Coordinates of C-alpha atoms in Angstrom, one line a residue:
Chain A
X125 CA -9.3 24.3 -64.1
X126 CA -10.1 22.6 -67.7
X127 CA -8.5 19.2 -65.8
X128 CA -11.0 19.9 -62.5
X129 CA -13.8 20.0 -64.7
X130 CA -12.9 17.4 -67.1
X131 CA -12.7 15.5 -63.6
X132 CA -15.4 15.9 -62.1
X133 CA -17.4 15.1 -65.2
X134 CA -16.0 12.1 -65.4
X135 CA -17.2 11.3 -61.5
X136 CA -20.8 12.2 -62.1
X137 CA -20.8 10.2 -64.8
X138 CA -19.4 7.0 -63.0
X139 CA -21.7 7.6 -60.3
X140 CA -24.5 7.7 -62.6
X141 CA -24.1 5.1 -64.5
X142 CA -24.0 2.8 -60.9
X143 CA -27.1 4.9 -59.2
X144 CA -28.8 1.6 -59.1
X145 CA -26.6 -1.6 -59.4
X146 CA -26.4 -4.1 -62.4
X147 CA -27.1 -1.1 -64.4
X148 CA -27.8 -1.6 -68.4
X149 CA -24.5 0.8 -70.3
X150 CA -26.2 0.2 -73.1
X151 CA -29.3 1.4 -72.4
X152 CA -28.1 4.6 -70.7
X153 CA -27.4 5.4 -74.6
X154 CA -30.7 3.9 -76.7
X155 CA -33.8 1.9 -75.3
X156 CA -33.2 -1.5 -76.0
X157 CA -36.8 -2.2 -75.3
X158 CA -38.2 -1.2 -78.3
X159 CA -39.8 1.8 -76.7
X160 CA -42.8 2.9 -74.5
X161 CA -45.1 3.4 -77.7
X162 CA -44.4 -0.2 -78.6
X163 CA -44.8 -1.6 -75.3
X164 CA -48.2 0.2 -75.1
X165 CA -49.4 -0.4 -78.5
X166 CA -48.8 -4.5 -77.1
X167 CA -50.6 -4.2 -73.5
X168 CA -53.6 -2.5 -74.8
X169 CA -53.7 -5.3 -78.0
X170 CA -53.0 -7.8 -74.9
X171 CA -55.4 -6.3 -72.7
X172 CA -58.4 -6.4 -75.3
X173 CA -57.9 -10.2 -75.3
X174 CA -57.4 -10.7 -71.8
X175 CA -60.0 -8.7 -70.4
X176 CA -60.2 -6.2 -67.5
X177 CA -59.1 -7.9 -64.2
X178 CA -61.8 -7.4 -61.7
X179 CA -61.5 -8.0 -57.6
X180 CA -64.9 -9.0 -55.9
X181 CA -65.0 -8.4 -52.1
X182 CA -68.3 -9.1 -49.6
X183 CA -67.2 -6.2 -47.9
X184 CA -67.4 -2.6 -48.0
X185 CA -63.6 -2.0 -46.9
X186 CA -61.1 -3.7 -49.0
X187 CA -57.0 -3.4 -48.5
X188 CA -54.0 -3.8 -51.1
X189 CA -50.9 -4.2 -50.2
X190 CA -48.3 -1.9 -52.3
X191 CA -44.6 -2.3 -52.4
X192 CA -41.8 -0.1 -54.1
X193 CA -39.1 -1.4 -55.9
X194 CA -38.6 -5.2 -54.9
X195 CA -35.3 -5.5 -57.0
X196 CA -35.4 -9.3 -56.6
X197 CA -32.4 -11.4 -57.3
X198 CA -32.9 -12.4 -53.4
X199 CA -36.8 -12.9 -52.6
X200 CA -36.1 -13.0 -48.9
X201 CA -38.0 -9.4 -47.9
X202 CA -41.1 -9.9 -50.3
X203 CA -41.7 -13.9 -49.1
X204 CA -41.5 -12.0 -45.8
X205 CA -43.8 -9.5 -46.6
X206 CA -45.8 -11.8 -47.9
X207 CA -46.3 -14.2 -44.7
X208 CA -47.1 -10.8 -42.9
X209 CA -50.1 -9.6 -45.6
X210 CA -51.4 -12.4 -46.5
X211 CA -54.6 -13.2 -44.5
X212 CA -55.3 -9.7 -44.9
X213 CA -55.1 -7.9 -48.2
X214 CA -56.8 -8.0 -51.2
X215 CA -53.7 -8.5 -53.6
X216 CA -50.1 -7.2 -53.7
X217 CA -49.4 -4.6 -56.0
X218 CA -45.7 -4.3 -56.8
X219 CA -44.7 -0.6 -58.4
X220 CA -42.0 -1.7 -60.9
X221 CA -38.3 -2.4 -60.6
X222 CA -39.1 -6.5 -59.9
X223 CA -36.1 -7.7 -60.1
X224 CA -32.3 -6.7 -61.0
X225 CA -33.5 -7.5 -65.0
X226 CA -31.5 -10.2 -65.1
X227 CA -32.8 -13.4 -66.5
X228 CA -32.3 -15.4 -63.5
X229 CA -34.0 -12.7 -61.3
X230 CA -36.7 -12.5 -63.5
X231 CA -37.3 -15.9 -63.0
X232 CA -37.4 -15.7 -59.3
X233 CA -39.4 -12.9 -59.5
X234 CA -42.4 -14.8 -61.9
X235 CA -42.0 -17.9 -59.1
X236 CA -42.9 -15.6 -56.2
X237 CA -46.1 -13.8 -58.5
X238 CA -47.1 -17.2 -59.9
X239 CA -46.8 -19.0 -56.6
X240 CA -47.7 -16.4 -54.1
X241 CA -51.6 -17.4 -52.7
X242 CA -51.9 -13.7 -52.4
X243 CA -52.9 -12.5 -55.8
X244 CA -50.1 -10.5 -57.2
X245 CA -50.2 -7.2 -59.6
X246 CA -46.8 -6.1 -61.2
X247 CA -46.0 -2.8 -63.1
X248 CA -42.9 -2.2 -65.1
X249 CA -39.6 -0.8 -64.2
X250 CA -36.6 0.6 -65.9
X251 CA -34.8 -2.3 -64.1
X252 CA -36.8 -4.4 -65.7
X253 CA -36.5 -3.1 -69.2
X254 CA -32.6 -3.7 -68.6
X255 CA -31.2 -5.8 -71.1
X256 CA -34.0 -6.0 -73.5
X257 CA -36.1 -7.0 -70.5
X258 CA -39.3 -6.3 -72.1
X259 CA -39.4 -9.6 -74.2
X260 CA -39.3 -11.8 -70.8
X261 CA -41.3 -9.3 -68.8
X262 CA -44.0 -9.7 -71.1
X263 CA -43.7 -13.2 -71.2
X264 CA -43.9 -13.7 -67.7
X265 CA -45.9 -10.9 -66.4
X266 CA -48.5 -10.1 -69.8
X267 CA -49.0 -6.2 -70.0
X268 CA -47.4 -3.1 -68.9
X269 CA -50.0 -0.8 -68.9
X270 CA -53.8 -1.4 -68.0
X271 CA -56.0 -1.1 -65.0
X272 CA -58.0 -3.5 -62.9
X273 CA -61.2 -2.8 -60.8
X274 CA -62.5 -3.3 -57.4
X275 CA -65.9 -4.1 -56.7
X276 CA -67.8 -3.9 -53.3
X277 CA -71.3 -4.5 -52.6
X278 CA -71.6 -1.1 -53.0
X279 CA -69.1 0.8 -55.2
X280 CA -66.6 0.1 -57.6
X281 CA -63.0 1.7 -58.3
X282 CA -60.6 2.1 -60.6
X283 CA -56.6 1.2 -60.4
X284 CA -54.8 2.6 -63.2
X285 CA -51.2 1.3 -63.4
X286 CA -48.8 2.9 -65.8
X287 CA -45.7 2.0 -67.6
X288 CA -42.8 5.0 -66.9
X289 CA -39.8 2.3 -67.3
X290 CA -38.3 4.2 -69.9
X291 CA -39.0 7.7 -68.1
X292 CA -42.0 8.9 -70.0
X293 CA -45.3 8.2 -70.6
X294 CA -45.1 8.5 -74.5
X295 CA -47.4 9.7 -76.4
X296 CA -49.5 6.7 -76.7
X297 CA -49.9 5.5 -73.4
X298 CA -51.4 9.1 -72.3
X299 CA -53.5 9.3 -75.2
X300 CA -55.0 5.8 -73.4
X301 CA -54.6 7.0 -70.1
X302 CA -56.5 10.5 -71.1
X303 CA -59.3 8.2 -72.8
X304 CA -59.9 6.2 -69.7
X305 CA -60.2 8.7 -67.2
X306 CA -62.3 10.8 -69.7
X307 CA -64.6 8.3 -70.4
X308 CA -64.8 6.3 -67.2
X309 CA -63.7 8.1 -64.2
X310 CA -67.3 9.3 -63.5
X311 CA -68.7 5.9 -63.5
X312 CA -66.3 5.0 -60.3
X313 CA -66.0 5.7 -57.0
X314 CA -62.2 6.2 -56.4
X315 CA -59.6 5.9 -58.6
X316 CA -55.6 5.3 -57.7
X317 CA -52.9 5.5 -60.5
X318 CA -49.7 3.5 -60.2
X319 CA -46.6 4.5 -62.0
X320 CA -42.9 3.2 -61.4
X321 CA -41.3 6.6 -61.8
X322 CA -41.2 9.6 -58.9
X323 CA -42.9 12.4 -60.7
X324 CA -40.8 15.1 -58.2
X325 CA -36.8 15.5 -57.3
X326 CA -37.3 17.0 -54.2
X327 CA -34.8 15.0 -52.7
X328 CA -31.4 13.5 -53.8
X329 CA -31.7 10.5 -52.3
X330 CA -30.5 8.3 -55.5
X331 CA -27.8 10.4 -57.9
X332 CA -28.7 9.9 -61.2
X333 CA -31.9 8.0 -60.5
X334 CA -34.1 9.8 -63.0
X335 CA -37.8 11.1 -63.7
X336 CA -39.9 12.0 -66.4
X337 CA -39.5 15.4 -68.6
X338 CA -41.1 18.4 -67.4
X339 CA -43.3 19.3 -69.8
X340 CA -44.6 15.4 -69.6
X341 CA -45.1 15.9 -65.4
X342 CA -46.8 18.3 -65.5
X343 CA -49.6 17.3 -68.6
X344 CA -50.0 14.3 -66.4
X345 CA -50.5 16.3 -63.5
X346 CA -53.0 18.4 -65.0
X347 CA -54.5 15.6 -66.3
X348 CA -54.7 13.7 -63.4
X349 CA -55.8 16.6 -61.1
X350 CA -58.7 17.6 -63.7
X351 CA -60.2 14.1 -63.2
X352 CA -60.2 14.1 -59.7
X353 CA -57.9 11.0 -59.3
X354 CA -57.2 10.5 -55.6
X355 CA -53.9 9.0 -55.0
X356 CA -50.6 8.5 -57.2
X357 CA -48.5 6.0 -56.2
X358 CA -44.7 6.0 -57.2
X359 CA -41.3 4.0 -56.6
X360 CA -38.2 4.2 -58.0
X361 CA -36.4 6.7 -56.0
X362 CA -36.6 4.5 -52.5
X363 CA -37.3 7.3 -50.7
X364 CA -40.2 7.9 -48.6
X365 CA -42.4 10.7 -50.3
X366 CA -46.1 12.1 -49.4
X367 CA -46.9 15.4 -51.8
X368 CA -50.1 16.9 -52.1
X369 CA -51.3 19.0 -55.3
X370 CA -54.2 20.4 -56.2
X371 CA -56.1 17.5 -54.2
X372 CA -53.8 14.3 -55.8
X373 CA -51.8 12.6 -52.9
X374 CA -48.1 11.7 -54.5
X375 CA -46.9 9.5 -52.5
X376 CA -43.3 8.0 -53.2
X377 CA -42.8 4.1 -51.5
X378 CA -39.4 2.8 -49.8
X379 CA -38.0 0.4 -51.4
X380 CA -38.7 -3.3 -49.9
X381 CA -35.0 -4.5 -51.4
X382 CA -32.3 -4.4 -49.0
X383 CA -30.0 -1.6 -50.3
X384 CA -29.9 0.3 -46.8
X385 CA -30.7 3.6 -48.5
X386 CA -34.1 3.2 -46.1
X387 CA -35.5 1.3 -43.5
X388 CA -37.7 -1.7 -46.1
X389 CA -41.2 -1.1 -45.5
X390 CA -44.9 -1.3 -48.0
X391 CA -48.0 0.7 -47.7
X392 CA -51.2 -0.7 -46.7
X393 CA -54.1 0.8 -48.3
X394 CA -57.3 0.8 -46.9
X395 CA -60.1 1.6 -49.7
X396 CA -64.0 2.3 -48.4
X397 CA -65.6 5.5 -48.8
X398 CA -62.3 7.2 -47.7
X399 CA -58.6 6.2 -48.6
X400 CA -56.4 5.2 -46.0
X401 CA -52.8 4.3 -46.5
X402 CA -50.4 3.2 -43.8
X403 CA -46.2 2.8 -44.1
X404 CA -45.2 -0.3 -42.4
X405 CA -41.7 -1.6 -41.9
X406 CA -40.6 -4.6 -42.6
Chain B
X43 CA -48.5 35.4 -61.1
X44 CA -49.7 38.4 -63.5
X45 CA -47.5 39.9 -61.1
X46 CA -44.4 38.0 -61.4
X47 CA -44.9 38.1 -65.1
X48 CA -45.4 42.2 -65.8
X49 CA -42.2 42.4 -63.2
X50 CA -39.9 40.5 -65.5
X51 CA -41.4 42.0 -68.4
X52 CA -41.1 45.3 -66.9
X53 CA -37.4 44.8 -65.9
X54 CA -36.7 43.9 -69.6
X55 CA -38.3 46.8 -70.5
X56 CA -35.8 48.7 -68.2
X57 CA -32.5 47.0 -69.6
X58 CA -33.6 48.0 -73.2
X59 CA -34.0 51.8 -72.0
X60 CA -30.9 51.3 -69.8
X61 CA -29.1 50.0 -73.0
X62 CA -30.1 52.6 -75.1
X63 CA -28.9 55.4 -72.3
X64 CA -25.3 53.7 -71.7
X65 CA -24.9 52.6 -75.6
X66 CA -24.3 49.1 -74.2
X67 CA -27.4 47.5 -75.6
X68 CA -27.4 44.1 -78.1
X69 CA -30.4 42.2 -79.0
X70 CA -31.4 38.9 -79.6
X71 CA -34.2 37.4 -81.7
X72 CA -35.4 34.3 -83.2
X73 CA -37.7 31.8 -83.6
X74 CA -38.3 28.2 -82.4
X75 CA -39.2 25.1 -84.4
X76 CA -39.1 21.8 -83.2
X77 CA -41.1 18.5 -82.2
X78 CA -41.9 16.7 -79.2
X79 CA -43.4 13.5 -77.4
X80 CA -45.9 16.0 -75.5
X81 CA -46.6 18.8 -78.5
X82 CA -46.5 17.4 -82.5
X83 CA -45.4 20.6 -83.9
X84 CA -43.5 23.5 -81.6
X85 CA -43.6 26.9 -82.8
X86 CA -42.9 30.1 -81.4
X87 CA -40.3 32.9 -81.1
X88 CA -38.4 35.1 -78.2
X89 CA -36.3 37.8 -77.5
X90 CA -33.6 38.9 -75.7
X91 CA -31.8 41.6 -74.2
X92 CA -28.2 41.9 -73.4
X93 CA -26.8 45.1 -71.4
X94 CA -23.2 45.3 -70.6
X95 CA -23.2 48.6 -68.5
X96 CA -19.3 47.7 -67.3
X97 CA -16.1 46.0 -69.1
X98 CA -17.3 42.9 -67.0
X99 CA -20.9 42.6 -66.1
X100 CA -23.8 42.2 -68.3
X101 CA -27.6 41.5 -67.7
X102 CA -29.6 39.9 -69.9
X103 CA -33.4 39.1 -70.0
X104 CA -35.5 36.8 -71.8
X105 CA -39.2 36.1 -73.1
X106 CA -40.5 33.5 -75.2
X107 CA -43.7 32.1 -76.1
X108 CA -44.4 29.0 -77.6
X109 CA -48.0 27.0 -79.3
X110 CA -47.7 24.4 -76.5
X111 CA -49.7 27.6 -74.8
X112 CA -45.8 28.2 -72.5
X113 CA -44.4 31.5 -71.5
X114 CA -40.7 31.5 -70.0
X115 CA -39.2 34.9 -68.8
X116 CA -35.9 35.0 -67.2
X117 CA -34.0 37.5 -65.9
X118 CA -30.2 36.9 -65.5
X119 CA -26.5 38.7 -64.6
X120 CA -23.0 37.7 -65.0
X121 CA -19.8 39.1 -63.7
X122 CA -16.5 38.2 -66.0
X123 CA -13.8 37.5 -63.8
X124 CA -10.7 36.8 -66.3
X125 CA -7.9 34.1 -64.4
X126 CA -4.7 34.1 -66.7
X127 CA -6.2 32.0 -69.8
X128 CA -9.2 31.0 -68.2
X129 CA -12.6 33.4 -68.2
X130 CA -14.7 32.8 -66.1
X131 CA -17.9 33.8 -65.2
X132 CA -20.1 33.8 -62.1
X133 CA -24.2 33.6 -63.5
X134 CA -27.2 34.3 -61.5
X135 CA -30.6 33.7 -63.3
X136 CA -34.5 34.3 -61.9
X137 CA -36.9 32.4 -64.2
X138 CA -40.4 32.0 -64.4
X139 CA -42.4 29.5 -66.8
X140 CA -46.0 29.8 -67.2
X141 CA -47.6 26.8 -68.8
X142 CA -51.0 28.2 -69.9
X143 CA -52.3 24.8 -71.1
X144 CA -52.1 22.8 -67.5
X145 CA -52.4 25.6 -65.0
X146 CA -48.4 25.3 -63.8
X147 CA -46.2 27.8 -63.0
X148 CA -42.2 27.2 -62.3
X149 CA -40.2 29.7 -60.4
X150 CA -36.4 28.9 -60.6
X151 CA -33.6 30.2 -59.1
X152 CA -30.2 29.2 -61.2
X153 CA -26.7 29.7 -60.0
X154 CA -23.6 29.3 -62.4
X155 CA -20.1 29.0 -62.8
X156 CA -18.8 28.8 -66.0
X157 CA -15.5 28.7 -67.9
X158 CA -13.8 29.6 -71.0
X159 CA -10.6 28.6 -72.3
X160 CA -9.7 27.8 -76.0
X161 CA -12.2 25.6 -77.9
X162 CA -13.9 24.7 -74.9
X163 CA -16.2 26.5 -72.3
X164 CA -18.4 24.4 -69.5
X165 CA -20.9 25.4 -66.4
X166 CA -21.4 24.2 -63.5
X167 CA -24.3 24.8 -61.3
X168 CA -27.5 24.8 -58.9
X169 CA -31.5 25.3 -59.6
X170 CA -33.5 25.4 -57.4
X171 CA -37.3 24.8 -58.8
X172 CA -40.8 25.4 -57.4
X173 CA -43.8 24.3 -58.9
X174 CA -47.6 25.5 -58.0
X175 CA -50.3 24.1 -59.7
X176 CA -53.7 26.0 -60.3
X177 CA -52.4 28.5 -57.9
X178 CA -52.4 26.6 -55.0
X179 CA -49.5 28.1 -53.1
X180 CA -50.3 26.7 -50.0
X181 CA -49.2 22.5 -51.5
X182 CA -45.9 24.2 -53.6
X183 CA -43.4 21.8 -54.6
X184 CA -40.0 22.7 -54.2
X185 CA -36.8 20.8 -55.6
X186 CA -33.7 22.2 -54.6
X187 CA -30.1 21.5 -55.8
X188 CA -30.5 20.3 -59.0
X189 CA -27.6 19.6 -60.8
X190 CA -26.9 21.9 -64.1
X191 CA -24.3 21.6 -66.7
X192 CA -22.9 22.7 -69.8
X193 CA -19.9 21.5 -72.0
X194 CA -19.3 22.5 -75.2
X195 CA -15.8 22.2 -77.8
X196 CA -15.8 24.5 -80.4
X197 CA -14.1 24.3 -84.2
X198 CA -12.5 27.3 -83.8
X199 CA -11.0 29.4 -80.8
X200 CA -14.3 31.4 -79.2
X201 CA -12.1 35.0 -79.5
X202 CA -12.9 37.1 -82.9
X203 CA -14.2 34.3 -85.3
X204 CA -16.0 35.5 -88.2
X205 CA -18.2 31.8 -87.6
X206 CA -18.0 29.2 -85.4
X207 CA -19.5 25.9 -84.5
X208 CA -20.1 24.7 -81.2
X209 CA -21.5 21.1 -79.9
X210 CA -22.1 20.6 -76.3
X211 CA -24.6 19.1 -73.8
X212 CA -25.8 20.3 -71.1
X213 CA -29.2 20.0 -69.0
X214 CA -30.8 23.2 -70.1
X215 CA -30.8 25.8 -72.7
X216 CA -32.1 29.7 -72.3
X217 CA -35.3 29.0 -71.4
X218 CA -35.3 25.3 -70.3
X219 CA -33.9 23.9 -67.2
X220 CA -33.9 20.4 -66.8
X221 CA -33.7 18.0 -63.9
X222 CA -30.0 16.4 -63.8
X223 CA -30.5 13.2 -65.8
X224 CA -32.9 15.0 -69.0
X225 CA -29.7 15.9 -71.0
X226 CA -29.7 18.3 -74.3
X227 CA -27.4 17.6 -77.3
X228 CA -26.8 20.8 -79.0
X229 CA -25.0 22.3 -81.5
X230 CA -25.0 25.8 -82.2
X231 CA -23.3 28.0 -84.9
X232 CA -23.2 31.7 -85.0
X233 CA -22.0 34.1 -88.7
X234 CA -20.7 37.1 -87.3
X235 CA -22.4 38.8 -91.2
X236 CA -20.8 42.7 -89.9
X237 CA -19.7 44.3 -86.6
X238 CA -23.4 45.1 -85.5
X239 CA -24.6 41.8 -86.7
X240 CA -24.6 38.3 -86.7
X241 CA -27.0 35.2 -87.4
X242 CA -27.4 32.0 -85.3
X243 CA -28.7 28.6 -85.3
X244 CA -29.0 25.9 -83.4
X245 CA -30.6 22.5 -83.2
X246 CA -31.1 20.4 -79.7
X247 CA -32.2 17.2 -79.2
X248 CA -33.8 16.3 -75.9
X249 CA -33.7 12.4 -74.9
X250 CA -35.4 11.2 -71.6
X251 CA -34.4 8.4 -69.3
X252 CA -30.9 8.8 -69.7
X253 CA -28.5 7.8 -66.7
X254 CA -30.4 4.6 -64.9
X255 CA -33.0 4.5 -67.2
X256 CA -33.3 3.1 -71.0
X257 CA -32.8 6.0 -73.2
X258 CA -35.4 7.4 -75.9
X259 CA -36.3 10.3 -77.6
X260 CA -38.2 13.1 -76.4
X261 CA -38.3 16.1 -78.4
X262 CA -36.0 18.0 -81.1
X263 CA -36.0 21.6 -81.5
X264 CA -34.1 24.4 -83.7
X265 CA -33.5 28.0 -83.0
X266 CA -32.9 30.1 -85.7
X267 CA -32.3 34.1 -85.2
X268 CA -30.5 37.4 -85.2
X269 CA -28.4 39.4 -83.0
X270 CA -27.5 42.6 -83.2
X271 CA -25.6 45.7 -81.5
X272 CA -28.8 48.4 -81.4
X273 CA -26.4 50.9 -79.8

């Protein structure tokens, strides 16, 4: 019995550790990222210089494209996806997990964002935090947690995107995230959160892959549902997910690598006085 | 839910009175003092119950309430089944968590095996978890087959130790079950001061992102109590 168990431990562990491959053994133990508080305390320093990113359209219907975890290290399925959208969204928003968080990927994956002619939006990952990915991710991709607006001739919305790469909010970042919604929500139209971690396990589709505490979820859901945010957009699990509570839409994305846990596909939004969002396969 | 909630009270009311009947009746009391990411300073206390009507079965019950505004209540039974050196035990637990402060409740069913031998003991077994916000029961969310485990190693033998020290990790304690990844470190000691009593404490330390994810603190907690034979 005592060798059964000892066992099978050591098989759930193993399969753990490779849930995802090119995983981080290092950072299964500590964060070698320096931590979600430090991250945020960097974005929002970041985003007061930068400013908030604002899309214009002439039109009263805008779409986004949104993609799950890319895990680039081959950029063959998002310069497809790309050649598809590209006369007809908005920008691409890409939910975290980039690239493998290896240097090289990282690189491939900054070439795509920097030289796509659709304009590109990129949230953080735990792949991407893999070793000590946070000093090139900020370096190539600026914050990792901050929102952008849409405006149309007649409304504007707000896109909140999150940083869950470490799987949890922290205490700063919801501070922010409570702030913003408190103070601002009213003054838009719709407003769509994007956040690299699954907020449910209702499925085992990835052992070992990981979401936030409980006690986190569900302040964030309460949070979230109190200020009437419309749609939650998650990756990370690469499983195809559409949840409703207390009027939010979870939805989880596919991923658009090619790890044949599902069919690659993104989401086309569709954003006028309603929200429309569309799974397509790639 | 005020339901649900005066049910499991009630039933712990039941195993007290059943205790006191059958002279099988310990108790369990203590208080809870920790930190986490979500709550700066965690305070609260709980109670609990332990009936052994037969050599080999026990039920047990549960209630604790914290300042993060949470109520757990569980209800739980375990049948003893002894295999040469081995004990083992089969676990069946009903919990309910009411989190005041965000209009949640958690319903849990928790299924366990769990084995002693020597210095060591571990557990192995299934939640199943819903979650209904603001009452909404017709959008529940349900996750079933989560993963739960427990592995401790012990100073001393468990048998007839006046003290003993235990550190283990698992992905719940009494009155929280995790998802599979959200691990606990624990270690736990118990001073056995007389027959009819003893003192315990314990300290846990709950990490997030573990597995795929980087790693990072979440919360550390302590629980420091009494248990003692009423009858």
């Amino acid at each position: 019995m005592y060798n059964f168990l000892k066992k099978g431990g050591l098989i759930i562990v193993a399969f753990s550790f490779f849930a995802c491959s090119d995983g981080d053994m290092l950072g299964f133990f500590v964060s070698q990222s320096g931590g979600v508080d430090n991250r945020t305390e960097y974005s929002l320093l970041q985003n007061s210089e930068t400013g908030v990113q604002i899309f214009t359209t002439e039109s009263e219907t805008y779409t986004l494209c949104l993609v799950g975890d890319t895990h680039i290290g081959n950029a063959e399925n998002i310069l497809k996806m790309e050649q598809i959208v590209r006369d007809s969204v908005m920008a691409i928003i890409i939910l975290g997990d980039i690239s493998t968080g290896k240097e090289s990927d990282m690189l491939i994956a900054a070439d795509f964002v920097n030289n796509s002619p659709t304009p590109v939006v990129t949230l953080i990952g735990n792949h991407d935090l893999f070793f000590n990915g946070w000093e090139l991710f900020k370096k190539l991709f600026g914050s990792s947690v901050f929102y952008f607006e849409v405006h149309t001739p007649s409304a504007k919305d707000l896109h909140i995107c999150l940083d869950s790469g470490n799987g949890m909010l922290g205490k700063k970042q919801y501070d922010w995230l409570q702030n913003v919604l408190k103070t601002k929500r009213g003054t838009y139209r719709h407003c769509v959160v994007y956040t690299h971690v699954n907020l449910f396990r209702t499925n085992h589709s990835q052992l070992g892959s990981a979401n936030m505490p409980l006690e986190e979820t569900y302040q964030l859901m309460h949070l979230l549902s109190s200020n009437h945010v419309n749609f939650v957009f998650m990756g990370h699990d690469h499983y195809r997910e559409e949840l409703t509570q207390n009027q939010v839409r979870y939805i989880t994305l596919d991923a658009l690598s090619n790890e044949k846990i599902t069919q690659p596909s993104y989401v086309i939004l569709s954003v006028n006085e309603a929200i429309h969002y569309q799974f397509e396969d790639l | 839910m005020k339901c649900c909630t005066h049910i499991c009270v009630g039933v712990l009311c039941c195993l007290v009175l059943a205790g006191c009947s059958t002279e099988k009746l310990r108790i369990k009391a203590g208080t809870e003092l920790g930190s986490s990411v979500v709550t700066d300073v965690i305070g609260g206390g709980f109670i609990m119950p332990e009936w052994l009507p037969a050599h080999n079965v026990e039920f047990s019950g549960g209630v604790k309430y914290t300042n993060e505004r949470k109520t757990n209540v569980f209800l739980e039974n375990s049948i003893r089944m002894p295999v040469e050196r081995l004990k083992i035990q089969v676990i069946n637990k009903f919990q309910y968590n009411k989190y005041f402060a965000w209009t949640i409740d958690e319903y849990l069913f928790f299924s366990r095996l769990q084995a002693v031998i020597s210095r060591f003991d571990a557990a192995l077994g299934l939640s199943f978890r819903t979650i209904v916000q603001n009452k909404s029961f017709q959008e529940t969310i349900f996750e079933p087959f989560n993963v739960q485990y427990d592995v401790g190693v012990y100073i001393f033998p468990v048998e007839n130790r006046v003290w003993n020290v235990r550190l283990g990790i698992s992905n719940y304690d009494m009155f929280i079950t995790e998802r599979m990844e959200q691990f606990l470190l624990s270690l736990k000691s118990e001073y056995h001061v007389s027959e009819q009593i003893g003192v315990f404490a314990s300290l846990f330390l709950r990490s997030a992102g573990n597995f795929n994810l980087s790693a990072s603190y979440y919360s550390l907690y302590s629980h420091i109590g009494v248990r003692c034979i009423i009858f």
